[in-house]
CSV table of C-alpha atoms and ligand atoms in Angstrom, one decimal:
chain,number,residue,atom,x,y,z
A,1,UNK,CA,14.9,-64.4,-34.9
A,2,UNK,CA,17.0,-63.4,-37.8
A,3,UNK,CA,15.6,-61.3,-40.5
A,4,UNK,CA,17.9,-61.4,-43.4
A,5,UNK,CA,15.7,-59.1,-46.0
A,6,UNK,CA,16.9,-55.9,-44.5
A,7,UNK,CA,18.0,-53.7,-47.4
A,8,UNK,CA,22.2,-53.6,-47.7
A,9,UNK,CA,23.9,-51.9,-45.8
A,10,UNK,CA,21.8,-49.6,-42.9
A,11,UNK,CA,24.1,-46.5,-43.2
A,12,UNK,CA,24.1,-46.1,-47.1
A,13,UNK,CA,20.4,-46.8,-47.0
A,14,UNK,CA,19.9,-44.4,-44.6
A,15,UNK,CA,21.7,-41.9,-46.9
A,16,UNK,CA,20.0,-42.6,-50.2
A,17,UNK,CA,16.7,-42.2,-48.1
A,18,UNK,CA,18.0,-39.2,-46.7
A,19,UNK,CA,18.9,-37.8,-50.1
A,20,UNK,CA,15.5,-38.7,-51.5
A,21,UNK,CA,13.2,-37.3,-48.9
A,22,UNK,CA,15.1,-34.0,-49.1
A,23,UNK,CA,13.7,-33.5,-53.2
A,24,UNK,CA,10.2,-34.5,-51.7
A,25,UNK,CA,7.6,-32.1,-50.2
A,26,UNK,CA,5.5,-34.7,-49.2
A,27,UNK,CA,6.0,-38.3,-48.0
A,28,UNK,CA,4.2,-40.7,-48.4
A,29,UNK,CA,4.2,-44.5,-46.4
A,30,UNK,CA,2.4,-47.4,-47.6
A,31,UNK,CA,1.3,-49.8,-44.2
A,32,UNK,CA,0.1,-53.3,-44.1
A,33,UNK,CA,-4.0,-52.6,-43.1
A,34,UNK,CA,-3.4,-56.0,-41.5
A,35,UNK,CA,-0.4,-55.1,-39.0
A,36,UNK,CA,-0.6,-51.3,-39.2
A,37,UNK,CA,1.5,-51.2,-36.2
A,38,UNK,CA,4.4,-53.8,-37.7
A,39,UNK,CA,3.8,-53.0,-41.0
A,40,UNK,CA,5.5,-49.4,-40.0
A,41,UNK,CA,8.7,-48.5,-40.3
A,42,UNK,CA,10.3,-46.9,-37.0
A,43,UNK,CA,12.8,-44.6,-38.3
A,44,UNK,CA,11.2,-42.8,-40.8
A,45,UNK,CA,9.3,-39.9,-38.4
A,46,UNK,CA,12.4,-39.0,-38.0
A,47,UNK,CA,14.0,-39.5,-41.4
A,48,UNK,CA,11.0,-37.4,-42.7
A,49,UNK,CA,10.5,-35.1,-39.9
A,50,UNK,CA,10.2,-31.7,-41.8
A,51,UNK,CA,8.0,-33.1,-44.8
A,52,UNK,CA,4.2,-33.1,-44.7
A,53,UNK,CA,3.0,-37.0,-44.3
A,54,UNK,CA,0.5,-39.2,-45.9
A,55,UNK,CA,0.0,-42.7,-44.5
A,56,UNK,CA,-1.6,-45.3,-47.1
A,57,UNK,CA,-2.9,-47.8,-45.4
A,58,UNK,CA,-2.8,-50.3,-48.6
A,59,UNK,CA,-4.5,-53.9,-48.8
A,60,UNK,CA,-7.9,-53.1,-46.6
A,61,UNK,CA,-9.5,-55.2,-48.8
A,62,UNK,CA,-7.7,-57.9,-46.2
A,63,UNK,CA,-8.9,-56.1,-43.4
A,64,UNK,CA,-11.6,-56.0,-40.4
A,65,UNK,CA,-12.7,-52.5,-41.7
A,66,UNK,CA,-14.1,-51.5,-38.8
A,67,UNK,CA,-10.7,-51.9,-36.8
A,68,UNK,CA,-9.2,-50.1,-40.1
A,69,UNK,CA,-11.3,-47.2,-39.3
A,70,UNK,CA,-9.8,-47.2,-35.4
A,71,UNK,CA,-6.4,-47.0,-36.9
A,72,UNK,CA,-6.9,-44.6,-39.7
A,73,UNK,CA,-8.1,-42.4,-36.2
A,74,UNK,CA,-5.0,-42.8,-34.3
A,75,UNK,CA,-2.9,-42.5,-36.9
A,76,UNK,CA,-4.8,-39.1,-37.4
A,77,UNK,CA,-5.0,-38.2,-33.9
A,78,UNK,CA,-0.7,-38.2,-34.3
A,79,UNK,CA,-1.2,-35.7,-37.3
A,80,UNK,CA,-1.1,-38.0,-40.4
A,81,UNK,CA,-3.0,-37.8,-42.9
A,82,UNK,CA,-4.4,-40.8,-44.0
A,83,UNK,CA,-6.2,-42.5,-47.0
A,84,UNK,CA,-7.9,-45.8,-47.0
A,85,UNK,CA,-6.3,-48.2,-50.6
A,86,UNK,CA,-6.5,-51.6,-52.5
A,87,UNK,CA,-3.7,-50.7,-54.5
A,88,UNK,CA,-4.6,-54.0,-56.6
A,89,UNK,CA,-8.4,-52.7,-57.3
A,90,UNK,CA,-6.9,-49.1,-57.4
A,91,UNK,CA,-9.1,-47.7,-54.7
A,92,UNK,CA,-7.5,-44.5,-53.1
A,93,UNK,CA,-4.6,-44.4,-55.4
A,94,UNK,CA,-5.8,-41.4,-57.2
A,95,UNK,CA,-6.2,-39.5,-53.3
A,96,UNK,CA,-2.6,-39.0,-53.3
A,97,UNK,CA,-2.5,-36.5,-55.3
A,98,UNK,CA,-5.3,-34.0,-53.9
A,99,UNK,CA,-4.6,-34.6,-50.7
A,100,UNK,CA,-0.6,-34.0,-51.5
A,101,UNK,CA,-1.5,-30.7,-52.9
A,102,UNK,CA,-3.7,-29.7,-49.9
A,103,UNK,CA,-1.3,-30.6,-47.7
A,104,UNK,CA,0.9,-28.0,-49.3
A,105,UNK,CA,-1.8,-25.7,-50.1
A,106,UNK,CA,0.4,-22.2,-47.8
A,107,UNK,CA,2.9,-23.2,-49.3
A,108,UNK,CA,1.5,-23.0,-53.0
A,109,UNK,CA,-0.4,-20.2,-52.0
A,110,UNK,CA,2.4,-18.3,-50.5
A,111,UNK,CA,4.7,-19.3,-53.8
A,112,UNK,CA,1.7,-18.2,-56.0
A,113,UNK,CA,1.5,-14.8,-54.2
A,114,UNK,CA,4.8,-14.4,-54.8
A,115,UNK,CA,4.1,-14.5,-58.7
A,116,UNK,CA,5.0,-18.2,-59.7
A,117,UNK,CA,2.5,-19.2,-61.9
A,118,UNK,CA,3.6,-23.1,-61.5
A,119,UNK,CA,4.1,-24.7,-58.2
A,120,UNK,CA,4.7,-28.7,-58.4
A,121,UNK,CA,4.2,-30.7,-55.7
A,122,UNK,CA,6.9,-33.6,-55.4
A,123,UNK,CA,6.3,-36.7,-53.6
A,124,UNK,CA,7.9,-40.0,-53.3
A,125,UNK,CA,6.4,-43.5,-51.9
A,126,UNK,CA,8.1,-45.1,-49.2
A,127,UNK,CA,7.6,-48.7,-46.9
A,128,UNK,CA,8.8,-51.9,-46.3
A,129,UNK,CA,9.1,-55.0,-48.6
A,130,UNK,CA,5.5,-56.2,-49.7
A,131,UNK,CA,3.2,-53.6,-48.6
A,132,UNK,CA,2.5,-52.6,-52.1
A,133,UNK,CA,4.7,-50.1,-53.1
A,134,UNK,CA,5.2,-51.6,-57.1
A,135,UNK,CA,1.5,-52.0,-57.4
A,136,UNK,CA,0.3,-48.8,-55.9
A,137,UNK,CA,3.2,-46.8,-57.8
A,138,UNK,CA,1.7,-48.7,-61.1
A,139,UNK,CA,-1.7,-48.3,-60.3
A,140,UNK,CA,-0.5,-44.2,-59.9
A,141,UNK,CA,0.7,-43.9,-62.7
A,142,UNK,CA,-1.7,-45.4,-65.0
A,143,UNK,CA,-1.8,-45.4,-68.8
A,144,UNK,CA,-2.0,-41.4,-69.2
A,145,UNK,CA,1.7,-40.7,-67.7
A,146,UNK,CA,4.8,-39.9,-69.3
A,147,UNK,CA,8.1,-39.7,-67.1
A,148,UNK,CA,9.1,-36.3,-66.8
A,149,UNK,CA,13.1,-37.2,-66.9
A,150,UNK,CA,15.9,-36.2,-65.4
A,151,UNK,CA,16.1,-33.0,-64.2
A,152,UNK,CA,18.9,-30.3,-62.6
A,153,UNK,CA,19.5,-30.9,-59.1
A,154,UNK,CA,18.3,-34.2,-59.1
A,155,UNK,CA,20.6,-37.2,-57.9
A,156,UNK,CA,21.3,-38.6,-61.7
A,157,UNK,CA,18.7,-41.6,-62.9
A,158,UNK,CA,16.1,-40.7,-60.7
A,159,UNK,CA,12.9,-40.1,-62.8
A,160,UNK,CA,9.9,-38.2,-62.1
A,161,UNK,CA,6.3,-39.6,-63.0
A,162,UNK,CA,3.7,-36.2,-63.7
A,163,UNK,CA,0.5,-37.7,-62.5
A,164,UNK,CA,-1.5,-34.7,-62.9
A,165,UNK,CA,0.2,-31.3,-64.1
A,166,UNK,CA,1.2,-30.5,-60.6
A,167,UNK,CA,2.3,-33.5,-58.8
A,168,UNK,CA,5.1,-35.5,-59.4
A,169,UNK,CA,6.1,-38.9,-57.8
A,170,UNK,CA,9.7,-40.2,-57.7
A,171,UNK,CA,9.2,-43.6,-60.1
A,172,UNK,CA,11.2,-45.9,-57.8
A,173,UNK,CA,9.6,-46.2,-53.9
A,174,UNK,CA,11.8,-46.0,-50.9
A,175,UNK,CA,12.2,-49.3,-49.0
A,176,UNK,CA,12.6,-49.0,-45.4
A,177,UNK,CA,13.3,-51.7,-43.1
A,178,UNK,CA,10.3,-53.1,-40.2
A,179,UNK,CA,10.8,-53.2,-36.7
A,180,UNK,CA,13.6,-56.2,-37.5
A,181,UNK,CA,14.6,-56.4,-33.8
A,182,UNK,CA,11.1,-57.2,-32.2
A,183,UNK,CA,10.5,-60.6,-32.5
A,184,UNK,CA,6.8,-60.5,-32.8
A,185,UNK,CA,6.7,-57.8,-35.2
A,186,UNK,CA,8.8,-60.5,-37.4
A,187,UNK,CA,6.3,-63.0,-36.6
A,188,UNK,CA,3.4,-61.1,-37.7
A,189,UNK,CA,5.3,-59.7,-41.0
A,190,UNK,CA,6.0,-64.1,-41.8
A,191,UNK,CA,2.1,-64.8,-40.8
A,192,UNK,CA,0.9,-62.0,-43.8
A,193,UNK,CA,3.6,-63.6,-46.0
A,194,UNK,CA,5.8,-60.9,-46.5
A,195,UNK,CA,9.0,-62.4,-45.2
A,196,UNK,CA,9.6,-65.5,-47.0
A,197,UNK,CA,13.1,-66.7,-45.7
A,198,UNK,CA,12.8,-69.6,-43.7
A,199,UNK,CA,12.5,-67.6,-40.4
A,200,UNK,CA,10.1,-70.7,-38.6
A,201,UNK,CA,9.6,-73.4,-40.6
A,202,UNK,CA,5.6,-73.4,-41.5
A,203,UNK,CA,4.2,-75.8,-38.9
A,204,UNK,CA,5.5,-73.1,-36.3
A,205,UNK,CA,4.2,-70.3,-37.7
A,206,UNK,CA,0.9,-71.7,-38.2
A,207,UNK,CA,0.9,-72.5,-34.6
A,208,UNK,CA,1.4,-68.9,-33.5
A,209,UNK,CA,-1.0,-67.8,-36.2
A,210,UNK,CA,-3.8,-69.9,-34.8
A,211,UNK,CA,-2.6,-68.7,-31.2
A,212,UNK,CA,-3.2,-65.2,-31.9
A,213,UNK,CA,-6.2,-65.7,-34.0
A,214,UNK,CA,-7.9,-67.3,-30.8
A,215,UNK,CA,-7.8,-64.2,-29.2
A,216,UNK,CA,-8.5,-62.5,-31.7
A,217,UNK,CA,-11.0,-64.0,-34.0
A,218,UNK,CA,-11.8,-67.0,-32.9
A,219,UNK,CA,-15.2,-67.5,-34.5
A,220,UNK,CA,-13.1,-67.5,-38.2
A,221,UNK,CA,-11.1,-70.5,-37.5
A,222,UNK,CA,-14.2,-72.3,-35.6
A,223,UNK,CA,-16.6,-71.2,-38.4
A,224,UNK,CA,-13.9,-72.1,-41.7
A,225,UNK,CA,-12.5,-75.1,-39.9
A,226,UNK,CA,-15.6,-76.5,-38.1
A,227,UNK,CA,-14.0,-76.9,-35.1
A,228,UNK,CA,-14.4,-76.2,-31.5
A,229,UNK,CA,-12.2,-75.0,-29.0
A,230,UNK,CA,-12.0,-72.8,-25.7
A,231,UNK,CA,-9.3,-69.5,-25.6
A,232,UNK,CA,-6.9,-71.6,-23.0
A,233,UNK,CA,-6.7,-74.8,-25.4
A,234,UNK,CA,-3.3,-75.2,-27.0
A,235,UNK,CA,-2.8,-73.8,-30.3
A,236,UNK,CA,-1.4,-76.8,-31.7
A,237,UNK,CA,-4.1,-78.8,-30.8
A,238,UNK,CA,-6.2,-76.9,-32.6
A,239,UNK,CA,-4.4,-76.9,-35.8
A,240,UNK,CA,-4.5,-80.7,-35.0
A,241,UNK,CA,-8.3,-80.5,-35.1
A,242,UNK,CA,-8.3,-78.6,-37.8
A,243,UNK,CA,-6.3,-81.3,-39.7
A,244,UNK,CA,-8.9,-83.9,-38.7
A,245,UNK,CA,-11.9,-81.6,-39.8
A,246,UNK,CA,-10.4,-81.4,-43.6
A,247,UNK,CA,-9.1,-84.9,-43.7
A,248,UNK,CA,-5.9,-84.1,-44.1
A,249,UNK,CA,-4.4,-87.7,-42.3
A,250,UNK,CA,-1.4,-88.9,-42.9
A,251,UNK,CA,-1.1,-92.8,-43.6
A,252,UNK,CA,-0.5,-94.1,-40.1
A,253,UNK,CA,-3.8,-92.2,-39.2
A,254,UNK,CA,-1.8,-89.3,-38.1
A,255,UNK,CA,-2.8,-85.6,-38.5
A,256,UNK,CA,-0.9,-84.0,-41.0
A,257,UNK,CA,-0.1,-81.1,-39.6
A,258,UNK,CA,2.4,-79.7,-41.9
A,259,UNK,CA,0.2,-79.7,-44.5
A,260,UNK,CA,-2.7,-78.2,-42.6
A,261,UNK,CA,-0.8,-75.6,-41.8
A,262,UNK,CA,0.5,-74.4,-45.2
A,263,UNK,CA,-3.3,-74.4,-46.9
A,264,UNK,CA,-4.2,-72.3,-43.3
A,265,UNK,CA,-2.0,-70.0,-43.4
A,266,UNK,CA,-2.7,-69.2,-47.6
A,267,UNK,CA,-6.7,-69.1,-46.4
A,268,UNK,CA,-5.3,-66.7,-44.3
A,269,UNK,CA,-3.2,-64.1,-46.6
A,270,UNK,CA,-5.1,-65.0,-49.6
A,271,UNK,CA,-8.8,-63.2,-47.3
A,272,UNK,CA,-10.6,-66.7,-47.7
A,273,UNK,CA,-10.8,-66.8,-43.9
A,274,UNK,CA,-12.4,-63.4,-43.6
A,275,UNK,CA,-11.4,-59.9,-43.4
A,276,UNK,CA,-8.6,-59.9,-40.2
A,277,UNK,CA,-6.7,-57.3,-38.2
A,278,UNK,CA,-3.8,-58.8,-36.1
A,279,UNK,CA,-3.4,-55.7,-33.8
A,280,UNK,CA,-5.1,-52.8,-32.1
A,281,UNK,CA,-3.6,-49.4,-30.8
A,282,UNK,CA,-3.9,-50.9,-27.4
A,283,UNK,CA,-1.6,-53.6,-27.9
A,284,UNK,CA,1.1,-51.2,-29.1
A,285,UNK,CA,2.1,-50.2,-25.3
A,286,UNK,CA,3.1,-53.9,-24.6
A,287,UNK,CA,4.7,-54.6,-27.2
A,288,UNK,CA,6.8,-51.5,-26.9
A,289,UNK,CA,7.3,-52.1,-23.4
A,290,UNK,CA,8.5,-55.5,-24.5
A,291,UNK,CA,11.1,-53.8,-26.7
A,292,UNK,CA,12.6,-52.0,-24.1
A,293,UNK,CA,13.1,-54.8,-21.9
A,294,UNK,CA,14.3,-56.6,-24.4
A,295,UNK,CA,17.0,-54.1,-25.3
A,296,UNK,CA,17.7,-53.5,-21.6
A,297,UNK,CA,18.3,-57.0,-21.1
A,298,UNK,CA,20.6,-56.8,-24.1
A,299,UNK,CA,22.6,-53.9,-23.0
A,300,UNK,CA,23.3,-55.5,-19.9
A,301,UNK,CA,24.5,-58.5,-21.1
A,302,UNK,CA,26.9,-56.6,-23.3
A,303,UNK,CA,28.0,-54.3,-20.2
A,304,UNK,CA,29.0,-57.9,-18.4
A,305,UNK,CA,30.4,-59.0,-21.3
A,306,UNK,CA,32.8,-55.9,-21.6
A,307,UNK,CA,33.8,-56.0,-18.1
A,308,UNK,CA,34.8,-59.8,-18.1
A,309,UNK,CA,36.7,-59.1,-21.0
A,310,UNK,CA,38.8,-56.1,-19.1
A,311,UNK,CA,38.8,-58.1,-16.2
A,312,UNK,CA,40.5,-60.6,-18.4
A,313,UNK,CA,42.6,-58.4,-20.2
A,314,UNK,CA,43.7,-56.3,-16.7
A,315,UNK,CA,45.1,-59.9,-15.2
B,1,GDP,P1,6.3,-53.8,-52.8
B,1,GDP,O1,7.4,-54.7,-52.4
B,1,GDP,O2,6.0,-52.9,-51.6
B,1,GDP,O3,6.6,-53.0,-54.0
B,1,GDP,O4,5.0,-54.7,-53.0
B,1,GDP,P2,4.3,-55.1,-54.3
B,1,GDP,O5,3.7,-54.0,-55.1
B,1,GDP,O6,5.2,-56.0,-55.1
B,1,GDP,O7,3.1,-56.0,-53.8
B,1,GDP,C1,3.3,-57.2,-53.0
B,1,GDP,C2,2.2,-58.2,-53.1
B,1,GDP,O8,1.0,-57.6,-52.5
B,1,GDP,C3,1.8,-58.4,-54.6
B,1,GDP,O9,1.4,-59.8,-54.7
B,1,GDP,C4,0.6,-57.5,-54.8
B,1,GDP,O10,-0.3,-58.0,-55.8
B,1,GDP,C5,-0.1,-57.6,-53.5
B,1,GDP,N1,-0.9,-56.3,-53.2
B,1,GDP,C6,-0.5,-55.0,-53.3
B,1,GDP,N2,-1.4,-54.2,-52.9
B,1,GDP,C7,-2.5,-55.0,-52.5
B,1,GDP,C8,-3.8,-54.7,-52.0
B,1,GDP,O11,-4.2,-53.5,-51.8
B,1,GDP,N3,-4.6,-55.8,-51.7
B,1,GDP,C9,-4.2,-57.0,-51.9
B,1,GDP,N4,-5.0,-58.0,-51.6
B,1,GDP,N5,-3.0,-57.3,-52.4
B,1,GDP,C10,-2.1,-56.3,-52.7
């Protein structure tokens, strides 16, 4: 699988993120309530590894809450701090900035002791394409904001929104790249909608959609689609059945699956099908495992590849 949207070049992005986090106190990732695990970018611990850390799971409105509330406890458990949003509705959006400020409550304290009167809290939003990033940044900022402008030691252009008279976020969010080299992670990132390159053609993707959803909520699709079907049947079957159910035949009586599958897979980002989480903590370890293999496999194929080629090159 080839994900194209990765952002330029990884080194200068790096940089620029690099640059940004180090004018933050506090950083702050937006995650996909849906795939919190694939939704997260897996660099940016250690891009942001001195700064405090807020973790925004956005678009729960989309989401099982009760898995929601599992996640918002591991991420915890790790030391996050997390709020719950709808960045669309506006719900949690105006956490960030308490909980900004009490996550650098010593700090403030210690620089208030020291007789600064002021002490701003600066924080900037960061996350992969499509998690919500625009909308929560807009949702921040409100009517009541002006920006603050440029000010000395900060990288020229780069504009500062006051949301309240001690917090500051950077206007323009941080995009990070996903998890680009697990294939799954890509698959789950097309299935919410947030890759929109032809990566599988839709037929495909609905496929894997409907075999993931009969592990994992199989009463939606029986219930929406009014169809019936045991965990070991083939997915595409199903989405066959599901074509049949709706109606949707094509003129020599055959199911039209293509079809089907695009007006499924829009149930399923636009919440008609029901609230839905497509992974748990506990399926993290496997897919992680699977990574490593993956890129063992990989290095060893490259290791054979560079001895044939001094092999060659010895003869
Ligand atoms: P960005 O690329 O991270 O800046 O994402 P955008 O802010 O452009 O949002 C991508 C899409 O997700 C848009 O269609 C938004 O309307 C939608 N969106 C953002 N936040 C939410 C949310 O909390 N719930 C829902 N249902 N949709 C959202």
């Amino acid at each position: 699988m080839n994900i194209q949207w990765y952002p330029g070049h990884m080194t200068k992005t790096v940089r620029m993120m690099s640059e940004n986090i180090s004018l933050v106190d506090v950083v702050v990732e937006l995650i996909d309530a849906r795939i919190p695990y694939s939704s997260k970018n897996p660099d940016i611990d250690n891009l942001a590894k001195n700064k405090k850390r807020i973790i925004v799971m956005n678009k729960t409105d989309l989401a099982d809450p009760a898995k929601t509330e599992v996640w918002k406890k591991w991420f915890e458990a790790k030391g996050f701090t997390v709020i719950l949003a709808d960045a669309v509705k506006g719900t949690g959006v105006n956490k960030v900035a308490d909980t900004a400020r009490t996550l650098m409550k010593d700090k403030i304290e210690r620089e208030k002791a020291r007789g600064r009167l002021f002490v701003p809290v600066r924080a900037m939003i960061v996350g992969i394409p499509n998690v919500g990033k625009s909308t929560f940044i807009n949702k921040t900022v409100g009517k009541t904001t002006a920006k603050t402008g440029d000010k000395p030691g900060v990288t020229k252009g780069k504009q500062w929104i006051r949301i309240k008279k001690d917090f500051e976020l950077l206007d323009t969010p941080g995009i990070l790249w996903p998890k680009f080299e697990d294939e799954e992670v890509g698959l789950k990132l097309a299935m919410i909608g947030s890759i929109n390159d032809n990566i599988l053609d839709t037929e495909t993707l609905c496929t894997e959609y409907i075999n993931l959803m009969m592990v994992v909520n199989p009463n939606f699709i029986k219930n929406r689609y009014n169809v019936e079907f045991d965990t070991i049947d083939e997915p595409h079957d199903v989405l066959e059945k599901i074509a049949v159910s709706r109606g949707f035949i094509k003129k020599g009586g055959e199911p039209d699956c293509e079809r089907t599958a695009k007006i499924v897979l829009d149930e399923f980002r636009g919440g008609k099908i029901g609230k839905i989480t497509l992974e748990m903590p506990e399926d993290i370890h496997e897919m992680e495992a699977k990574m490593v293999r993956e890129e063992k496999e990989k290095k060893a194929k490259d290791a054979a590849r560079k001895a044939e080629y001094k092999k060659k090159n010895n003869r």
